[in-house]
Structures are given as C-alpha cells and as structure tokens.
JSON list of C-alpha atoms in Angstrom, two decimals:
[
{"chain": "A", "resi": 1, "resn": "ALA", "atom": "CA", "xyz": [87.23, 82.41, 125.37]},
{"chain": "A", "resi": 2, "resn": "GLN", "atom": "CA", "xyz": [86.44, 78.93, 126.60]},
{"chain": "A", "resi": 3, "resn": "GLY", "atom": "CA", "xyz": [85.51, 78.37, 122.92]},
{"chain": "A", "resi": 4, "resn": "ASN", "atom": "CA", "xyz": [88.61, 79.02, 121.85]},
{"chain": "A", "resi": 5, "resn": "ALA", "atom": "CA", "xyz": [91.01, 77.12, 125.18]},
{"chain": "A", "resi": 6, "resn": "ASP", "atom": "CA", "xyz": [88.69, 74.09, 124.32]},
{"chain": "A", "resi": 7, "resn": "GLN", "atom": "CA", "xyz": [89.53, 74.65, 119.83]},
{"chain": "A", "resi": 8, "resn": "ALA", "atom": "CA", "xyz": [93.67, 74.98, 121.41]},
{"chain": "A", "resi": 9, "resn": "HIS", "atom": "CA", "xyz": [93.82, 72.01, 124.08]},
{"chain": "A", "resi": 10, "resn": "ARG", "atom": "CA", "xyz": [92.17, 69.26, 120.76]},
{"chain": "A", "resi": 11, "resn": "GLN", "atom": "CA", "xyz": [94.48, 70.65, 118.76]},
{"chain": "A", "resi": 12, "resn": "ALA", "atom": "CA", "xyz": [98.13, 71.04, 121.01]},
{"chain": "A", "resi": 13, "resn": "HIS", "atom": "CA", "xyz": [97.10, 67.01, 121.92]},
{"chain": "A", "resi": 14, "resn": "THR", "atom": "CA", "xyz": [96.74, 66.04, 118.45]},
{"chain": "A", "resi": 15, "resn": "ILE", "atom": "CA", "xyz": [99.96, 67.02, 117.71]},
{"chain": "A", "resi": 16, "resn": "LYS", "atom": "CA", "xyz": [101.70, 65.54, 120.69]},
{"chain": "A", "resi": 17, "resn": "GLY", "atom": "CA", "xyz": [99.82, 62.48, 119.60]},
{"chain": "A", "resi": 18, "resn": "SER", "atom": "CA", "xyz": [101.16, 62.30, 116.40]},
{"chain": "A", "resi": 19, "resn": "SER", "atom": "CA", "xyz": [104.22, 63.97, 117.41]},
{"chain": "A", "resi": 20, "resn": "ALA", "atom": "CA", "xyz": [104.94, 61.08, 119.81]},
{"chain": "A", "resi": 21, "resn": "ASN", "atom": "CA", "xyz": [104.33, 58.58, 116.91]},
{"chain": "A", "resi": 22, "resn": "ILE", "atom": "CA", "xyz": [107.83, 60.17, 115.73]},
{"chain": "A", "resi": 23, "resn": "ALA", "atom": "CA", "xyz": [109.52, 60.48, 118.00]},
{"chain": "A", "resi": 24, "resn": "ALA", "atom": "CA", "xyz": [109.38, 64.21, 117.83]},
{"chain": "A", "resi": 25, "resn": "THR", "atom": "CA", "xyz": [110.20, 65.32, 121.12]},
{"chain": "A", "resi": 26, "resn": "ARG", "atom": "CA", "xyz": [110.65, 68.55, 121.18]},
{"chain": "A", "resi": 27, "resn": "VAL", "atom": "CA", "xyz": [106.97, 69.25, 119.23]},
{"chain": "A", "resi": 28, "resn": "ASN", "atom": "CA", "xyz": [106.06, 66.83, 121.32]},
{"chain": "A", "resi": 29, "resn": "ASP", "atom": "CA", "xyz": [106.89, 68.74, 124.30]},
{"chain": "A", "resi": 30, "resn": "VAL", "atom": "CA", "xyz": [105.93, 72.35, 123.54]},
{"chain": "A", "resi": 31, "resn": "ALA", "atom": "CA", "xyz": [102.46, 70.35, 121.87]},
{"chain": "A", "resi": 32, "resn": "ARG", "atom": "CA", "xyz": [101.29, 69.18, 126.04]},
{"chain": "A", "resi": 33, "resn": "ARG", "atom": "CA", "xyz": [102.81, 72.51, 127.13]},
{"chain": "A", "resi": 34, "resn": "ILE", "atom": "CA", "xyz": [100.19, 73.97, 125.13]},
{"chain": "A", "resi": 35, "resn": "GLU", "atom": "CA", "xyz": [97.72, 71.62, 125.68]},
{"chain": "A", "resi": 36, "resn": "MET", "atom": "CA", "xyz": [98.21, 72.16, 129.98]},
{"chain": "A", "resi": 37, "resn": "ALA", "atom": "CA", "xyz": [98.57, 75.78, 129.25]},
{"chain": "A", "resi": 38, "resn": "ALA", "atom": "CA", "xyz": [94.98, 75.31, 127.87]},
{"chain": "A", "resi": 39, "resn": "THR", "atom": "CA", "xyz": [93.27, 72.76, 129.67]},
{"chain": "A", "resi": 40, "resn": "GLU", "atom": "CA", "xyz": [93.86, 75.71, 132.58]},
{"chain": "A", "resi": 41, "resn": "ASP", "atom": "CA", "xyz": [93.00, 78.23, 130.22]},
{"chain": "A", "resi": 42, "resn": "LYS", "atom": "CA", "xyz": [96.26, 80.20, 130.02]},
{"chain": "A", "resi": 43, "resn": "MET", "atom": "CA", "xyz": [95.16, 81.27, 126.94]},
{"chain": "A", "resi": 44, "resn": "ASP", "atom": "CA", "xyz": [97.94, 83.46, 127.44]},
{"chain": "A", "resi": 45, "resn": "GLU", "atom": "CA", "xyz": [100.71, 81.23, 127.68]},
{"chain": "A", "resi": 46, "resn": "VAL", "atom": "CA", "xyz": [98.88, 79.67, 124.72]},
{"chain": "A", "resi": 47, "resn": "ALA", "atom": "CA", "xyz": [100.20, 82.31, 122.74]},
{"chain": "A", "resi": 48, "resn": "GLU", "atom": "CA", "xyz": [103.17, 82.19, 123.41]},
{"chain": "A", "resi": 49, "resn": "LEU", "atom": "CA", "xyz": [104.11, 78.91, 123.26]},
{"chain": "A", "resi": 50, "resn": "PHE", "atom": "CA", "xyz": [102.86, 79.52, 119.73]},
{"chain": "A", "resi": 51, "resn": "PRO", "atom": "CA", "xyz": [105.53, 80.97, 118.14]},
{"chain": "A", "resi": 52, "resn": "ILE", "atom": "CA", "xyz": [108.16, 78.25, 119.74]},
{"chain": "A", "resi": 53, "resn": "LEU", "atom": "CA", "xyz": [106.24, 75.51, 117.88]},
{"chain": "A", "resi": 54, "resn": "THR", "atom": "CA", "xyz": [106.32, 76.48, 114.76]},
{"chain": "A", "resi": 55, "resn": "ARG", "atom": "CA", "xyz": [110.35, 77.49, 114.86]},
{"chain": "A", "resi": 56, "resn": "GLU", "atom": "CA", "xyz": [109.94, 73.46, 115.98]},
{"chain": "A", "resi": 57, "resn": "PHE", "atom": "CA", "xyz": [107.77, 72.31, 112.82]},
{"chain": "A", "resi": 58, "resn": "GLU", "atom": "CA", "xyz": [109.96, 73.86, 111.07]},
{"chain": "A", "resi": 59, "resn": "ILE", "atom": "CA", "xyz": [112.88, 72.32, 112.43]},
{"chain": "A", "resi": 60, "resn": "LEU", "atom": "CA", "xyz": [111.14, 68.94, 111.91]},
{"chain": "A", "resi": 61, "resn": "LYS", "atom": "CA", "xyz": [110.20, 70.01, 108.51]},
{"chain": "A", "resi": 62, "resn": "GLN", "atom": "CA", "xyz": [113.18, 70.80, 107.56]},
{"chain": "A", "resi": 63, "resn": "ARG", "atom": "CA", "xyz": [115.40, 67.27, 109.64]},
{"chain": "A", "resi": 64, "resn": "LEU", "atom": "CA", "xyz": [112.63, 65.43, 107.33]},
{"chain": "A", "resi": 65, "resn": "GLN", "atom": "CA", "xyz": [113.86, 66.17, 103.71]},
{"chain": "A", "resi": 66, "resn": "GLU", "atom": "CA", "xyz": [117.26, 66.19, 104.53]},
{"chain": "A", "resi": 67, "resn": "ALA", "atom": "CA", "xyz": [116.56, 62.81, 106.07]},
{"chain": "A", "resi": 68, "resn": "PRO", "atom": "CA", "xyz": [117.73, 59.90, 103.84]},
{"chain": "A", "resi": 69, "resn": "LYS", "atom": "CA", "xyz": [115.22, 58.65, 101.97]}
]
C-alpha cells in the first residue's frame, strides 16, 4: 500500500507543477489535494479525488482545444 501512496504522491506532484505552469488552477487544486492525501496514506481519499482530477483535466483539454490559435 505504501508503494501506491508514494507513486500517487509523485504523480500528483508532477501534475500539480505542470498545471501551475499553465495557470490551470482547478487541476492544480485537485492534484494538490491528491498529493496531500497520498502523503498521509489516505488512499480512499486519493481514489475519491481521482475522478474529479480526470474531469477537470478533460475540461482543461477542451478549453485548450477551443482557444484561439
């Protein structure tokens, strides 16, 4: 279980940093929450937040595709 928490923490940390670089605040917020939950080994919370992160990422992707080029 600890290995999963470590991996979730690393992935959330990467997403958090990348989303901050492009001012994707909603993605960043959820990734930050996942990172904190994983740090505390709260994998149930990570599992609850993951679909939210996925949804926010899809919204971001759609907005980026619609943005003027």
